[in-house]
PDB file of C-alpha atoms in Angstrom:
ATOM      1  CA  ILE A   1       0.000   0.000   0.000  1.00 61.00           C
ATOM      2  CA  PRO A   2       1.548   3.325  -1.003  1.00 65.00           C
ATOM      3  CA  ARG A   3       2.477   5.920   1.601  1.00 71.00           C
ATOM      4  CA  GLY A   4      -0.421   8.177   2.450  1.00 72.00           C
ATOM      5  CA  ASN A   5      -3.042   5.461   1.917  1.00 69.00           C
ATOM      6  CA  GLU A   6      -2.283   3.407   5.023  1.00 67.00           C
ATOM      7  CA  ASN A   7      -5.809   4.118   6.319  1.00 68.00           C
ATOM      8  CA  ALA A   8      -7.141   1.955   3.484  1.00 68.00           C
ATOM      9  CA  VAL A   9      -6.241  -1.193   5.441  1.00 64.00           C
ATOM     10  CA  ASP A  10      -8.784  -0.163   8.087  1.00 66.00           C
ATOM     11  CA  ASP A  11     -11.548   0.197   5.499  1.00 64.00           C
ATOM     12  CA  GLN A  12     -14.055  -2.647   5.743  1.00 63.00           C
ATOM     13  CA  GLY A  13     -14.382  -2.704   1.938  1.00 64.00           C
ATOM     14  CA  VAL A  14     -10.700  -3.526   1.586  1.00 65.00           C
ATOM     15  CA  VAL A  15     -10.894  -6.119   4.348  1.00 67.00           C
ATOM     16  CA  ARG A  16     -14.028  -7.638   2.808  1.00 67.00           C
ATOM     17  CA  ALA A  17     -12.483  -7.899  -0.674  1.00 67.00           C
ATOM     18  CA  LEU A  18      -9.259  -9.493   0.519  1.00 67.00           C
ATOM     19  CA  SER A  19     -10.894 -11.841   3.006  1.00 70.00           C
ATOM     20  CA  LYS A  20     -13.361 -13.028   0.343  1.00 68.00           C
ATOM     21  CA  VAL A  21     -10.474 -14.032  -1.941  1.00 65.00           C
ATOM     22  CA  PHE A  22      -8.490 -15.723   0.832  1.00 65.00           C
ATOM     23  CA  ARG A  23     -11.566 -17.488   2.223  1.00 67.00           C
ATOM     24  CA  ASN A  24     -12.331 -18.929  -1.222  1.00 64.00           C
ATOM     25  CA  LEU A  25      -8.722 -20.019  -1.717  1.00 61.00           C
ATOM     26  CA  ALA A  26      -8.595 -21.615   1.728  1.00 63.00           C
ATOM     27  CA  GLY A  27     -11.824 -23.470   1.034  1.00 64.00           C
ATOM     28  CA  GLY A  28     -10.061 -25.728  -1.444  1.00 61.00           C
ATOM     29  CA  GLY A  29     -10.572 -26.467  -5.091  1.00 62.00           C
ATOM     30  CA  GLY A  30      -8.163 -23.839  -6.357  1.00 62.00           C
ATOM     31  CA  ALA A  31      -8.941 -20.498  -7.952  1.00 62.00           C
ATOM     32  CA  LYS A  32     -12.117 -21.814  -9.571  1.00 62.00           C
ATOM     33  CA  GLY A  33     -13.886 -21.069  -6.272  1.00 63.00           C
ATOM     34  CA  ILE A  34     -13.280 -17.345  -6.710  1.00 63.00           C
ATOM     35  CA  ASN A  35     -16.068 -15.304  -8.266  1.00 63.00           C
ATOM     36  CA  VAL A  36     -13.986 -12.939 -10.383  1.00 60.00           C
ATOM     37  CA  ALA A  37     -16.922 -10.570 -10.963  1.00 68.00           C
ATOM     38  CA  ASP A  38     -17.430 -10.121  -7.206  1.00 69.00           C
ATOM     39  CA  VAL A  39     -13.742  -9.512  -6.609  1.00 66.00           C
ATOM     40  CA  ALA A  40     -13.571  -7.080  -9.540  1.00 70.00           C
ATOM     41  CA  ALA A  41     -16.518  -5.118  -8.139  1.00 74.00           C
ATOM     42  CA  GLU A  42     -14.846  -4.914  -4.718  1.00 72.00           C
ATOM     43  CA  VAL A  43     -11.520  -3.823  -6.243  1.00 71.00           C
ATOM     44  CA  GLN A  44     -13.297  -1.222  -8.385  1.00 76.00           C
ATOM     45  CA  TYR A  45     -14.971   0.205  -5.268  1.00 75.00           C
ATOM     46  CA  ILE A  46     -11.633   0.345  -3.443  1.00 74.00           C
ATOM     47  CA  GLN A  47      -9.868   1.993  -6.388  1.00 75.00           C
ATOM     48  CA  SER A  48     -12.603   4.598  -6.749  1.00 78.00           C
ATOM     49  CA  LYS A  49     -12.139   5.479  -3.086  1.00 78.00           C
ATOM     50  CA  TYR A  50      -8.333   5.228  -2.646  1.00 74.00           C
ATOM     51  CA  GLY A  51      -6.805   4.964  -6.113  1.00 75.00           C
ATOM     52  CA  ASN A  52      -4.531   2.049  -7.023  1.00 74.00           C
ATOM     53  CA  ILE A  53      -3.451   0.874  -3.564  1.00 72.00           C
ATOM     54  CA  PHE A  54      -2.585  -2.683  -4.562  1.00 67.00           C
ATOM     55  CA  GLN A  55       1.107  -2.648  -5.332  1.00 67.00           C
ATOM     56  CA  ILE A  56       2.637  -6.088  -5.680  1.00 67.00           C
ATOM     57  CA  PRO A  57       6.443  -6.389  -5.659  1.00 71.00           C
ATOM     58  CA  PRO A  58       7.793  -8.110  -8.806  1.00 75.00           C
ATOM     59  CA  TYR A  59       9.194 -11.088  -6.872  1.00 79.00           C
ATOM     60  CA  PHE A  60       5.741 -11.793  -5.466  1.00 73.00           C
ATOM     61  CA  ALA A  61       4.493 -12.714  -8.936  1.00 72.00           C
ATOM     62  CA  TYR A  62       7.021 -15.576  -8.946  1.00 81.00           C
ATOM     63  CA  ILE A  63       5.803 -16.743  -5.545  1.00 80.00           C
ATOM     64  CA  LEU A  64       2.186 -16.698  -6.739  1.00 75.00           C
ATOM     65  CA  ARG A  65       3.113 -18.622  -9.854  1.00 80.00           C
ATOM     66  CA  SER A  66       4.947 -21.255  -7.800  1.00 85.00           C
ATOM     67  CA  PHE A  67       1.977 -21.657  -5.476  1.00 81.00           C
ATOM     68  CA  SER A  68      -0.340 -21.952  -8.490  1.00 80.00           C
ATOM     69  CA  VAL A  69       1.774 -24.751  -9.951  1.00 85.00           C
ATOM     70  CA  LEU A  70       1.966 -26.587  -6.617  1.00 86.00           C
ATOM     71  CA  GLU A  71      -1.751 -26.229  -6.042  1.00 83.00           C
ATOM     72  CA  GLY A  72      -2.437 -27.487  -9.576  1.00 85.00           C
ATOM     73  CA  ILE A  73      -0.421 -30.623  -8.816  1.00 90.00           C
ATOM     74  CA  GLY A  74      -2.309 -31.073  -5.538  1.00 88.00           C
ATOM     75  CA  LEU A  75      -5.668 -30.602  -7.274  1.00 87.00           C
ATOM     76  CA  GLN A  76      -4.831 -33.462  -9.643  1.00 90.00           C
ATOM     77  CA  ASN A  77      -4.927 -35.822  -6.645  1.00 90.00           C
ATOM     78  CA  ASP A  78      -7.577 -34.117  -4.514  1.00 88.00           C
ATOM     79  CA  PRO A  79     -10.213 -31.779  -6.033  1.00 86.00           C
ATOM     80  CA  LYS A  80     -10.590 -30.011  -2.669  1.00 83.00           C
ATOM     81  CA  TYR A  81      -6.862 -29.437  -2.118  1.00 83.00           C
ATOM     82  CA  ALA A  82      -5.896 -25.959  -0.872  1.00 80.00           C
ATOM     83  CA  ILE A  83      -2.242 -25.002  -0.601  1.00 81.00           C
ATOM     84  CA  VAL A  84      -3.297 -22.203   1.757  1.00 77.00           C
ATOM     85  CA  GLN A  85      -4.397 -24.858   4.262  1.00 79.00           C
ATOM     86  CA  GLU A  86      -1.000 -26.529   4.010  1.00 82.00           C
ATOM     87  CA  CYS A  87       0.687 -23.228   4.874  1.00 83.00           C
ATOM     88  CA  TYR A  88      -1.588 -22.446   7.803  1.00 81.00           C
ATOM     89  CA  PRO A  89       0.430 -24.311  10.478  1.00 87.00           C
ATOM     90  CA  TYR A  90       3.588 -22.401   9.519  1.00 88.00           C
ATOM     91  CA  ILE A  91       1.709 -19.097   9.488  1.00 85.00           C
ATOM     92  CA  ALA A  92       0.282 -19.837  12.941  1.00 88.00           C
ATOM     93  CA  ARG A  93       3.727 -20.659  14.331  1.00 89.00           C
ATOM     94  CA  ARG A  94       5.117 -17.464  12.881  1.00 89.00           C
ATOM     95  CA  LEU A  95       2.282 -15.358  14.287  1.00 88.00           C
ATOM     96  CA  PHE A  96       2.624 -16.860  17.771  1.00 89.00           C
ATOM     97  CA  SER A  97       6.412 -16.863  18.006  1.00 90.00           C
ATOM     98  CA  ASP A  98       7.662 -13.770  16.139  1.00 92.00           C
ATOM     99  CA  ASN A  99       7.762 -10.728  18.414  1.00 92.00           C
ATOM    100  CA  THR A 100       8.467  -8.088  15.772  1.00 91.00           C
ATOM    101  CA  PRO A 101       6.003  -5.188  15.771  1.00 88.00           C
ATOM    102  CA  ARG A 102       4.826  -6.009  12.235  1.00 86.00           C
ATOM    103  CA  VAL A 103       3.917  -9.604  13.121  1.00 88.00           C
ATOM    104  CA  ARG A 104       2.349  -8.517  16.444  1.00 89.00           C
ATOM    105  CA  GLU A 105       0.088  -6.139  14.501  1.00 87.00           C
ATOM    106  CA  ALA A 106      -0.786  -8.897  12.005  1.00 85.00           C
ATOM    107  CA  LEU A 107      -1.724 -11.240  14.854  1.00 87.00           C
ATOM    108  CA  LYS A 108      -3.840  -8.538  16.453  1.00 87.00           C
ATOM    109  CA  ALA A 109      -5.610  -7.857  13.144  1.00 83.00           C
ATOM    110  CA  ILE A 110      -6.376 -11.550  12.715  1.00 84.00           C
ATOM    111  CA  MET A 111      -7.438 -12.252  16.298  1.00 86.00           C
ATOM    112  CA  TYR A 112      -9.713  -9.260  16.861  1.00 88.00           C
ATOM    113  CA  GLU A 113     -12.731  -7.918  15.044  1.00 85.00           C
ATOM    114  CA  PRO A 114     -14.943  -4.882  15.579  1.00 84.00           C
ATOM    115  CA  SER A 115     -17.440  -5.344  18.377  1.00 82.00           C
ATOM    116  CA  THR A 116     -21.055  -5.389  17.263  1.00 83.00           C
ATOM    117  CA  SER A 117     -22.306  -4.192  20.641  1.00 85.00           C
ATOM    118  CA  VAL A 118     -19.857  -1.398  21.520  1.00 83.00           C
ATOM    119  CA  GLU A 119     -18.794   0.965  18.745  1.00 83.00           C
ATOM    120  CA  GLY A 120     -15.057   1.522  18.530  1.00 80.00           C
ATOM    121  CA  GLN A 121     -14.154  -1.551  20.578  1.00 86.00           C
ATOM    122  CA  MET A 122     -12.613  -4.772  19.379  1.00 86.00           C
ATOM    123  CA  LYS A 123     -13.500  -8.291  20.486  1.00 89.00           C
ATOM    124  CA  LEU A 124     -11.631 -11.567  20.286  1.00 89.00           C
ATOM    125  CA  ASN A 125     -12.678 -13.772  17.376  1.00 88.00           C
ATOM    126  CA  VAL A 126     -12.762 -17.098  19.218  1.00 91.00           C
ATOM    127  CA  ARG A 127     -13.193 -19.173  16.056  1.00 89.00           C
ATOM    128  CA  ARG A 128     -10.039 -17.701  14.500  1.00 86.00           C
ATOM    129  CA  PHE A 129      -8.136 -18.159  17.753  1.00 89.00           C
ATOM    130  CA  GLN A 130      -9.133 -21.831  17.896  1.00 90.00           C
ATOM    131  CA  LYS A 131      -8.164 -22.350  14.262  1.00 86.00           C
ATOM    132  CA  LEU A 132      -4.766 -20.717  14.775  1.00 86.00           C
ATOM    133  CA  ALA A 133      -4.145 -22.674  17.979  1.00 88.00           C
ATOM    134  CA  LYS A 134      -4.970 -25.936  16.212  1.00 88.00           C
ATOM    135  CA  ALA A 135      -2.662 -25.052  13.313  1.00 86.00           C
ATOM    136  CA  PHE A 136       0.119 -24.124  15.747  1.00 85.00           C
ATOM    137  CA  ARG A 137      -0.284 -27.485  17.506  1.00 86.00           C
ATOM    138  CA  THR A 138      -0.190 -29.252  14.115  1.00 83.00           C
ATOM    139  CA  TYR A 139       3.049 -27.454  13.226  1.00 81.00           C
ATOM    140  CA  ASN A 140       4.653 -28.472  16.518  1.00 76.00           C
ATOM    141  CA  GLU A 141       3.537 -32.095  16.150  1.00 81.00           C
ATOM    142  CA  GLN A 142       4.937 -32.252  12.613  1.00 75.00           C
ATOM    143  CA  SER A 143       8.236 -30.721  13.746  1.00 67.00           C
ATOM    144  CA  VAL A 144       8.940 -33.414  16.335  1.00 59.00           C
TER     145      VAL A 144
END
């Protein structure tokens, strides 16, 4: 996100668009589960409000391509395969064990959501916490 548009990450439209894509990817079955029209509409809304805030470093394209190839291989064996799910234990370990400010903020953003009863307050998302804790346990069991 370019300097000066940092507030865009707090916008629920941005969060909604990105979480929709990641939720579909994590659900398995590859990119075919993503409704491109819905994502395009969300991105168009975000761009009309903030301009082009999605800046992807060139090396990231190579990472995405690698993940696409690996997921394609996985989908050949299991139509519900999701490489995102395979990465989740590592991500959980990183979130729980890395004390850098950037990772602490990422963990906070994942673990808390706006309260529906008290405006301006955040509440713990218990379901996400349980999912992360389970993934962390899986990572530790696989490491032994």
